PDB file of C-alpha atoms in Angstrom:
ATOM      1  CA  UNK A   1      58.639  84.347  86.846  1.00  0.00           C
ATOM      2  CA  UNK A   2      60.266  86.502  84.208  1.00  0.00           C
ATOM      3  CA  UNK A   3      60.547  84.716  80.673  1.00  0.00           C
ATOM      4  CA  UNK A   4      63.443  84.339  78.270  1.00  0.00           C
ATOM      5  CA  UNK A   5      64.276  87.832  77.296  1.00  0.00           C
ATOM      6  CA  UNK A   6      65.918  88.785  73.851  1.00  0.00           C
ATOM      7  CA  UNK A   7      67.220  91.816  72.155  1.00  0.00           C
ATOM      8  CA  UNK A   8      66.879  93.401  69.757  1.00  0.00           C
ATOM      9  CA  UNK A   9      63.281  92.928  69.046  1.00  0.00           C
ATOM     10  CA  UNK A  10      64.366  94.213  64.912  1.00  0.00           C
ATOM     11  CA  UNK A  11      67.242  94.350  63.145  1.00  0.00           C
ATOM     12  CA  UNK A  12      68.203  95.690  59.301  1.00  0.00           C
ATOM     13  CA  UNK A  13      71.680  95.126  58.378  1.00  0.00           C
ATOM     14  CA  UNK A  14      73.048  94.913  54.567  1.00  0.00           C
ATOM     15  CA  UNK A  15      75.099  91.954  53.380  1.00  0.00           C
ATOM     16  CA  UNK A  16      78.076  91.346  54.671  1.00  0.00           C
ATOM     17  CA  UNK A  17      77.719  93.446  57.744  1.00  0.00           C
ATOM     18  CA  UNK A  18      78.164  91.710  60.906  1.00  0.00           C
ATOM     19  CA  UNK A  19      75.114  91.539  63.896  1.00  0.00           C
ATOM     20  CA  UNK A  20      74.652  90.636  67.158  1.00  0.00           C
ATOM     21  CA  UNK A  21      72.010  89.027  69.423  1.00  0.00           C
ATOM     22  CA  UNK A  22      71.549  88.970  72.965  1.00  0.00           C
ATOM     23  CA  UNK A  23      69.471  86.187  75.037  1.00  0.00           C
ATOM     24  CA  UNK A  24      68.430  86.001  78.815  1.00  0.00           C
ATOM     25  CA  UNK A  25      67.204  82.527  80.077  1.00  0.00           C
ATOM     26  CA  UNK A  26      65.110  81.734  82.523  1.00  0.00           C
ATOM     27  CA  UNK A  27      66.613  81.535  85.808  1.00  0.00           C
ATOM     28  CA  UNK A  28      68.077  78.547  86.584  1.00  0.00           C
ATOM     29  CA  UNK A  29      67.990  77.348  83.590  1.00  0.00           C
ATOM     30  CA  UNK A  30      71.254  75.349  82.701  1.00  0.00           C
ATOM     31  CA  UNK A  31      70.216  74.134  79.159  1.00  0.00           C
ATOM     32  CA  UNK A  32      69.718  77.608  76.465  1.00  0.00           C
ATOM     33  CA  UNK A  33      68.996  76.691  72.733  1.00  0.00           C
ATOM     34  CA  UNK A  34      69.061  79.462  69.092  1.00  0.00           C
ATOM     35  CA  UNK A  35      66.896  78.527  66.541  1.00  0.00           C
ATOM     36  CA  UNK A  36      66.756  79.797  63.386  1.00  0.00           C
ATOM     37  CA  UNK A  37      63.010  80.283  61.982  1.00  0.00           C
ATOM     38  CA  UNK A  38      63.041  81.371  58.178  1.00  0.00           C
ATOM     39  CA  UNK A  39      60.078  82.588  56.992  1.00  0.00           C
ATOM     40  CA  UNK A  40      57.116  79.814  56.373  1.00  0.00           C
ATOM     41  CA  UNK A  41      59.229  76.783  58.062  1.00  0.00           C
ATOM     42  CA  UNK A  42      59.776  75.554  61.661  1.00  0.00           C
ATOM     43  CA  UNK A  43      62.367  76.442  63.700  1.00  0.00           C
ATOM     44  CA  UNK A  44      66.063  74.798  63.148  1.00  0.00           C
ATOM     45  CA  UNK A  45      68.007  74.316  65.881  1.00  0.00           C
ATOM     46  CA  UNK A  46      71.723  75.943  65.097  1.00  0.00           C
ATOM     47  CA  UNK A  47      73.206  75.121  69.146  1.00  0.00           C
ATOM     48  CA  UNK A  48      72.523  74.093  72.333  1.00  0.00           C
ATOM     49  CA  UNK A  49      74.767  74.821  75.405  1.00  0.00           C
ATOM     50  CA  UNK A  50      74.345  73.159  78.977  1.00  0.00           C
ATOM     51  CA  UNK A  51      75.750  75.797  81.115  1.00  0.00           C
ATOM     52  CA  UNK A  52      79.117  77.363  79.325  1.00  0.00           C
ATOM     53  CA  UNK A  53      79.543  74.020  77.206  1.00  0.00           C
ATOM     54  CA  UNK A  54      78.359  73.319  73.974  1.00  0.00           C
ATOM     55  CA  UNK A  55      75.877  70.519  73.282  1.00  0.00           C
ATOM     56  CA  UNK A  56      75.437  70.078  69.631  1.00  0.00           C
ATOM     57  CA  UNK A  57      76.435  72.804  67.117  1.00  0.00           C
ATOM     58  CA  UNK A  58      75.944  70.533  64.389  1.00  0.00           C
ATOM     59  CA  UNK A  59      73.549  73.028  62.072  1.00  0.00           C
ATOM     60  CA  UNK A  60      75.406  76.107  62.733  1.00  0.00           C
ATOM     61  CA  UNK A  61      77.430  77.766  59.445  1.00  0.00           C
ATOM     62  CA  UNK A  62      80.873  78.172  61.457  1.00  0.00           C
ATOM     63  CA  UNK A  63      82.304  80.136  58.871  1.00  0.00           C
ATOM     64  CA  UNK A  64      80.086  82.813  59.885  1.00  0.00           C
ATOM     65  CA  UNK A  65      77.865  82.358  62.856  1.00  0.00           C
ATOM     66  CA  UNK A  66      79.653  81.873  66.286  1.00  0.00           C
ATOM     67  CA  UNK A  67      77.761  81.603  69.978  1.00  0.00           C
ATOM     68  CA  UNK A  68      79.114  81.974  73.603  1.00  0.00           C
ATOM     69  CA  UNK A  69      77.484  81.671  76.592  1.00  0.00           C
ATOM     70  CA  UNK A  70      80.115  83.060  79.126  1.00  0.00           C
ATOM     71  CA  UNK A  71      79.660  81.969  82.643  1.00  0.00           C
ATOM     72  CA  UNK A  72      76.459  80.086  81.650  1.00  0.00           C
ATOM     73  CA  UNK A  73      73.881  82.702  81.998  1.00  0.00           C
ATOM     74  CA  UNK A  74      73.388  85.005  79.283  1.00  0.00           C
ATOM     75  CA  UNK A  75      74.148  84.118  75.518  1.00  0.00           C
ATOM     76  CA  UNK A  76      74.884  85.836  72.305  1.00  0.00           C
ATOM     77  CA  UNK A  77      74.456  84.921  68.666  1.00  0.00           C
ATOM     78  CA  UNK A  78      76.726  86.397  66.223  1.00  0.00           C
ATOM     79  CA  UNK A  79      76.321  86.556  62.391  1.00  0.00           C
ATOM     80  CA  UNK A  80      79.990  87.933  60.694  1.00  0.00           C
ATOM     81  CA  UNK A  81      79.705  88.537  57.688  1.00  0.00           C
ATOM     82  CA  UNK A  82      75.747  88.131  57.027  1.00  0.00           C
ATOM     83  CA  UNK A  83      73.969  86.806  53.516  1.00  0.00           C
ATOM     84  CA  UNK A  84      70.651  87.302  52.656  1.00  0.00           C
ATOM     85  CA  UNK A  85      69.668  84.006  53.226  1.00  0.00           C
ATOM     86  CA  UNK A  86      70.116  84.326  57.411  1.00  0.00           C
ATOM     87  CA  UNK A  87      66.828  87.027  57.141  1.00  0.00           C
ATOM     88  CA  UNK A  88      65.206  85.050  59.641  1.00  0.00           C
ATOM     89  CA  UNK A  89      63.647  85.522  62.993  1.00  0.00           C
ATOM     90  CA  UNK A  90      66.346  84.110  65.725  1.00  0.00           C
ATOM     91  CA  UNK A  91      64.967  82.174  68.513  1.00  0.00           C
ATOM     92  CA  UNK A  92      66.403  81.519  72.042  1.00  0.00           C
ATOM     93  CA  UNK A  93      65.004  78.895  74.688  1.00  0.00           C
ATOM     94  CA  UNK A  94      65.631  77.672  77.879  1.00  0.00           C
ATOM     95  CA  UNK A  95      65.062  74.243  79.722  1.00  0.00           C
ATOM     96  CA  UNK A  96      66.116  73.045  82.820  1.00  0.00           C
ATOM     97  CA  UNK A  97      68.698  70.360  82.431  1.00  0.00           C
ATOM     98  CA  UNK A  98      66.615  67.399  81.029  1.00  0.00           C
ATOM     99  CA  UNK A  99      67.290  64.105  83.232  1.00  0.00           C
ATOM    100  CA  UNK A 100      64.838  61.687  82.322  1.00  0.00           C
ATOM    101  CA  UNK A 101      63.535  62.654  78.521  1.00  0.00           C
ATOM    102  CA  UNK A 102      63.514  66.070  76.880  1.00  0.00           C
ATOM    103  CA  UNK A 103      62.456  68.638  79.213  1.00  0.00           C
ATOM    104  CA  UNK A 104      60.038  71.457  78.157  1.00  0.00           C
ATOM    105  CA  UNK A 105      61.779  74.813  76.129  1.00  0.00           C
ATOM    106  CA  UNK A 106      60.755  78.379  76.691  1.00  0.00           C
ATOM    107  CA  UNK A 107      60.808  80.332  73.835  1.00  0.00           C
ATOM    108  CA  UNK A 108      61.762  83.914  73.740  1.00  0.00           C
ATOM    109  CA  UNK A 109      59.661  86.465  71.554  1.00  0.00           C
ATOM    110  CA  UNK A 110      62.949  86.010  68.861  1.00  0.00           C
ATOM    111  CA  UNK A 111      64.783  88.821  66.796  1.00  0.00           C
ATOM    112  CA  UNK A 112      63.760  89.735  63.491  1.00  0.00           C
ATOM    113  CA  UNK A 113      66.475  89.879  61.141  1.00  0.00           C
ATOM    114  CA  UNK A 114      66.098  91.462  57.468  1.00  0.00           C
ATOM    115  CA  UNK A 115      69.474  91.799  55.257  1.00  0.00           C
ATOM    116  CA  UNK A 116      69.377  93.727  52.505  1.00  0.00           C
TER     117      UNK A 116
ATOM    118  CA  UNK B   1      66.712  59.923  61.722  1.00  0.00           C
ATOM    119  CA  UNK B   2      63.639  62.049  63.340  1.00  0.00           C
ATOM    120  CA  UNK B   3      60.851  64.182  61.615  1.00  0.00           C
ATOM    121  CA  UNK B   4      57.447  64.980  61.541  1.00  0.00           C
ATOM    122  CA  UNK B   5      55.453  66.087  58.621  1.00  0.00           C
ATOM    123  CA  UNK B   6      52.278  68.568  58.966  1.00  0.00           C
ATOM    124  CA  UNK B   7      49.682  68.138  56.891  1.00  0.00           C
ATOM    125  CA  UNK B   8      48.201  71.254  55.204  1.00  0.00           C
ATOM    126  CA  UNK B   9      50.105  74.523  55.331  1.00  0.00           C
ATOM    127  CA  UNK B  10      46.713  76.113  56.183  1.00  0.00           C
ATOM    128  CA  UNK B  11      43.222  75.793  57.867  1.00  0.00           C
ATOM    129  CA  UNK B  12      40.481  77.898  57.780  1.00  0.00           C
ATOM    130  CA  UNK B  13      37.670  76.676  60.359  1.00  0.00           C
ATOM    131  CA  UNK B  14      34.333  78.560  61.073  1.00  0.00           C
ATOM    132  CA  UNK B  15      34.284  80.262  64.923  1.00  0.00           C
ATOM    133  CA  UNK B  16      32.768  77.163  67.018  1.00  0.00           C
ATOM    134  CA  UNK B  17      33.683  74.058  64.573  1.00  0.00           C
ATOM    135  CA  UNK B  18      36.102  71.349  65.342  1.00  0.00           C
ATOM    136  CA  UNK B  19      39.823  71.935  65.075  1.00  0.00           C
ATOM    137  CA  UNK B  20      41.675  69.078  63.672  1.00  0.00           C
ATOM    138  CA  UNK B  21      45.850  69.750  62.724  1.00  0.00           C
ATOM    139  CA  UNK B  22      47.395  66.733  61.316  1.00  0.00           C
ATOM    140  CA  UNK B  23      50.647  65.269  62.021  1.00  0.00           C
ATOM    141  CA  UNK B  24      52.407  62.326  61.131  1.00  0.00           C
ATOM    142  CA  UNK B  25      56.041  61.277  62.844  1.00  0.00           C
ATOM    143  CA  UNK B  26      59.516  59.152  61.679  1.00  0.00           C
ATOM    144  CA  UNK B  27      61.252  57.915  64.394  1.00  0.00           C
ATOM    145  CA  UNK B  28      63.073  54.805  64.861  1.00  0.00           C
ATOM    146  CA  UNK B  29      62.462  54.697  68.774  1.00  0.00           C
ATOM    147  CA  UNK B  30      59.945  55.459  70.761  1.00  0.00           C
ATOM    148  CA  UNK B  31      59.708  59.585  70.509  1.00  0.00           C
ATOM    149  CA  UNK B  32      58.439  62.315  72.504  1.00  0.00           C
ATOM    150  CA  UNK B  33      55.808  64.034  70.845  1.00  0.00           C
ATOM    151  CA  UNK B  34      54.880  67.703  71.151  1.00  0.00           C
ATOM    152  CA  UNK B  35      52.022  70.948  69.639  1.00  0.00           C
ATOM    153  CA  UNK B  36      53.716  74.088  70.010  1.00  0.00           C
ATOM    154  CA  UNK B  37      52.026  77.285  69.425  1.00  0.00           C
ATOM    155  CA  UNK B  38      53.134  80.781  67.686  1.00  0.00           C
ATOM    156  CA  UNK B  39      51.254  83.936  68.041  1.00  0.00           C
ATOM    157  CA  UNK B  40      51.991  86.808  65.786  1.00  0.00           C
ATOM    158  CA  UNK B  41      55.312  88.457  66.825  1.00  0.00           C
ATOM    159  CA  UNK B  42      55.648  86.177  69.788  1.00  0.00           C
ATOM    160  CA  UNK B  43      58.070  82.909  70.369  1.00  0.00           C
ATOM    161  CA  UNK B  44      56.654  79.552  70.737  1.00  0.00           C
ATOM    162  CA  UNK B  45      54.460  78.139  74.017  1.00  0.00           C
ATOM    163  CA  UNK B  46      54.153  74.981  74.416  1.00  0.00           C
ATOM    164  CA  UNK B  47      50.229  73.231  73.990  1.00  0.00           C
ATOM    165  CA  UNK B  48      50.827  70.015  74.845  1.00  0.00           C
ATOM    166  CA  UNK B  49      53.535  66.816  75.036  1.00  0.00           C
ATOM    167  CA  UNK B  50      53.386  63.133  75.243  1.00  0.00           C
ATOM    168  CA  UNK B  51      56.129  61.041  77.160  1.00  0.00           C
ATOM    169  CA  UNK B  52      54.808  57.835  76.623  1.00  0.00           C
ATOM    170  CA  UNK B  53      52.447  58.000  79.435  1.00  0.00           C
ATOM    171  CA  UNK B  54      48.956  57.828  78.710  1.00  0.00           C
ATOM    172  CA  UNK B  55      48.509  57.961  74.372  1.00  0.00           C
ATOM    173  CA  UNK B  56      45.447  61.114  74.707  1.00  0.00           C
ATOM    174  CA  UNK B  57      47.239  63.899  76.015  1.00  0.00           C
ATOM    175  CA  UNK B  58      45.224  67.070  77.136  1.00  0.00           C
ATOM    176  CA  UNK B  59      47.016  70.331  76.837  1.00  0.00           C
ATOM    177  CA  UNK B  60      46.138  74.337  77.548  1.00  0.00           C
ATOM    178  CA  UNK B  61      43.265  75.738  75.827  1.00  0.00           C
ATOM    179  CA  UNK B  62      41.182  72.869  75.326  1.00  0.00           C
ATOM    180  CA  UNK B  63      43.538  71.182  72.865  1.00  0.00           C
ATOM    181  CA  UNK B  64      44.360  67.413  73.176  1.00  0.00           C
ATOM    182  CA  UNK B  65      46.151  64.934  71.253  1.00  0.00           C
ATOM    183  CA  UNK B  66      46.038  61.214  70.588  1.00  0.00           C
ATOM    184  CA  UNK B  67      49.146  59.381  70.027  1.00  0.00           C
ATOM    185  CA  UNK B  68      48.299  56.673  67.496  1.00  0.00           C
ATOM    186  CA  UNK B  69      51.271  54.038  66.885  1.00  0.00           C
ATOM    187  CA  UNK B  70      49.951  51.947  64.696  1.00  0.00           C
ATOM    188  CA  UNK B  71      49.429  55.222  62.380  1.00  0.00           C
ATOM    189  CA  UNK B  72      52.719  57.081  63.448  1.00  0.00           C
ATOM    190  CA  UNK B  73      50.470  60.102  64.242  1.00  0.00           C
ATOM    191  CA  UNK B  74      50.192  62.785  66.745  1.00  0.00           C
ATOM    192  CA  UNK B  75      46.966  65.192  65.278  1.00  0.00           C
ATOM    193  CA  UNK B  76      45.788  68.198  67.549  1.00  0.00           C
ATOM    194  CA  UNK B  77      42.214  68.813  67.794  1.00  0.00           C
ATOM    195  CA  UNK B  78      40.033  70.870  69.754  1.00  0.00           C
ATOM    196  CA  UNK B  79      35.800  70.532  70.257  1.00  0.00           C
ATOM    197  CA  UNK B  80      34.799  74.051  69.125  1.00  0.00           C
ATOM    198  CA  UNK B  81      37.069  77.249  67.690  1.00  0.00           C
ATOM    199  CA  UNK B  82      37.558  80.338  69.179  1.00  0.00           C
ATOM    200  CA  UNK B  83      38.829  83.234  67.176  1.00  0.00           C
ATOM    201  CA  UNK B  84      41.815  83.314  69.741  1.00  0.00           C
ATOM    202  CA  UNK B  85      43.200  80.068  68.776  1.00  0.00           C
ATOM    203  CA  UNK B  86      44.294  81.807  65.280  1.00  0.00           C
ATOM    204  CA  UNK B  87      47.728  80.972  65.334  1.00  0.00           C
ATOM    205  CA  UNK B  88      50.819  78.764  63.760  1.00  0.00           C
ATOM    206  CA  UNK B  89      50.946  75.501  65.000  1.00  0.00           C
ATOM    207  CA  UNK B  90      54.205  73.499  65.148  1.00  0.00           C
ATOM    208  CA  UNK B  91      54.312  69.469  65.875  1.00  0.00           C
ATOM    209  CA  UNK B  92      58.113  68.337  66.928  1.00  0.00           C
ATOM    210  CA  UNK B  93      59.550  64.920  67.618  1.00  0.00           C
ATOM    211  CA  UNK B  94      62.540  64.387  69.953  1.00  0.00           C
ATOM    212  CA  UNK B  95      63.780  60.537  71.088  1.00  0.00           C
ATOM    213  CA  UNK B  96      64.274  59.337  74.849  1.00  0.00           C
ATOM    214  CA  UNK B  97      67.543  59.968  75.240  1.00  0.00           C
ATOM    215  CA  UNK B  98      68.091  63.877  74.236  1.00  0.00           C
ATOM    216  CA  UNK B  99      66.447  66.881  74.094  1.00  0.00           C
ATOM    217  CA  UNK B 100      66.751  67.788  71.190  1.00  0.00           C
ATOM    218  CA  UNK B 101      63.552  68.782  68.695  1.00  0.00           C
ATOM    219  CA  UNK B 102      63.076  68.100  65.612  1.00  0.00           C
ATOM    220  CA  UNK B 103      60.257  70.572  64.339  1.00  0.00           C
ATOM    221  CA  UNK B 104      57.220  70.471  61.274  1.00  0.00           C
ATOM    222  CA  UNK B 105      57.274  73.783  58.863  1.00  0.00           C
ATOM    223  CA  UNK B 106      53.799  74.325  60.820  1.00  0.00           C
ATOM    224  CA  UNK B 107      50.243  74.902  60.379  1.00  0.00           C
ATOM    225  CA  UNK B 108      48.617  78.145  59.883  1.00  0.00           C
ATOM    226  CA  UNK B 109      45.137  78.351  61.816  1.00  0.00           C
ATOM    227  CA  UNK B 110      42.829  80.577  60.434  1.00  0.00           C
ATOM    228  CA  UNK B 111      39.134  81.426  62.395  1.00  0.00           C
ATOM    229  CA  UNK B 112      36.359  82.852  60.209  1.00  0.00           C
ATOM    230  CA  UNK B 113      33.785  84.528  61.977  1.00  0.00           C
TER     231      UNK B 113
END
């Protein structure tokens, strides 16, 4: 069974450029989750979609971070315009949908952001 | 509101010796409990989780961990070190009725030959 993929692996950008990620869940997996790891401290969940809908978006900076998940497979995480402070490394997980307590995530190997 | 605290940024343990990560949970209902684990470069796996089923939990690797109530704690240990279980270590919390996680700022593992 193929894992969560993400891409890119690495990215550089300088302040207020924007950036993109890209996230591939496991198959069949309705629930898909970015977290944002800053150096030194757990992850922090920014949203959560069950298929095409959003969950909780309760951490995520709306002014410049946005998130789709069209037709409730792939996803992408967008930073416009980025600060320093989002160098981070940008996680994305899967679960199936969880019906009877939290059901277990699957981690992708994250992107590696740096701005500059 | 949820949130676990890990005790000690850092561990250093000889190749062999007993593993012990400490972690201590706030929850004002009955939480899920889990030990996730970050290789260098790599996204999380998860060790273990407890559900409320039985309180010692046994998880891959040879880790287990025993959910103490009475001392809101959920500590990871393993009998004897190997240099592969150098890692970060990450307790999280989540309550019964979402799945949500709440995760610790993690433990590094160090193993010294």
């Amino acid at each position: 069974e193929a894992g969560v993929a993400q891409s890119p692996r690495y990215k550089i950008i300088e302040k207020r450029q924007s950036v993109a990620f890209w996230c591939n869940p496991i198959s069949g997996h309705a629930t898909l989750y970015w977290y944002q790891q800053i150096l030194g401290q757990g992850p922090k969940l920014l949203i959560q979609f069950q298929n095409n809908g959003v969950v909780d978006d309760s951490q995520l900076p709306k002014d410049r971070f946005s998130a789709e998940r069209l037709k409730g497979v792939d996803s992408t995480l967008k930073i416009q315009p980025a600060k320093l402070e989002d160098s981070a490394v940008y996680l994305c997980a899967s679960s199936l949908v969880a019906s009877k307590g939290p059901e277990t995530q699957y981690f992708g190997p994250g992107t590696r952001l740096l701005v500059l | 509101a949820q949130s676990v605290t890990q005790l000690g940024s850092h561990v250093s343990v000889s190749e062999g010796a007993l593993v012990l990560l400490r972690c201590n949970y706030s929850s004002s209902v009955p939480p899920y409990l889990f030990w996730y684990v970050q290789y260098p470069n790599q996204g999380l796996q998860l060790l273990l989780k407890y559900t409320s089923a039985a309180t010692l939990v046994k998880g891959i690797n040879g880790f287990e961990a025993e959910f103490k109530k009475s001392e809101t704690s959920f500590h990871l240990t393993k009998p004897s070190a190997h240099m592969s279980d150098a890692a970060e270590y990450f307790c999280a919390v989540s309550d019964s009725s979402a799945s949500k996680i709440i995760f610790g700022s993690g433990t590094r593992l160090s193993i010294r030959p």
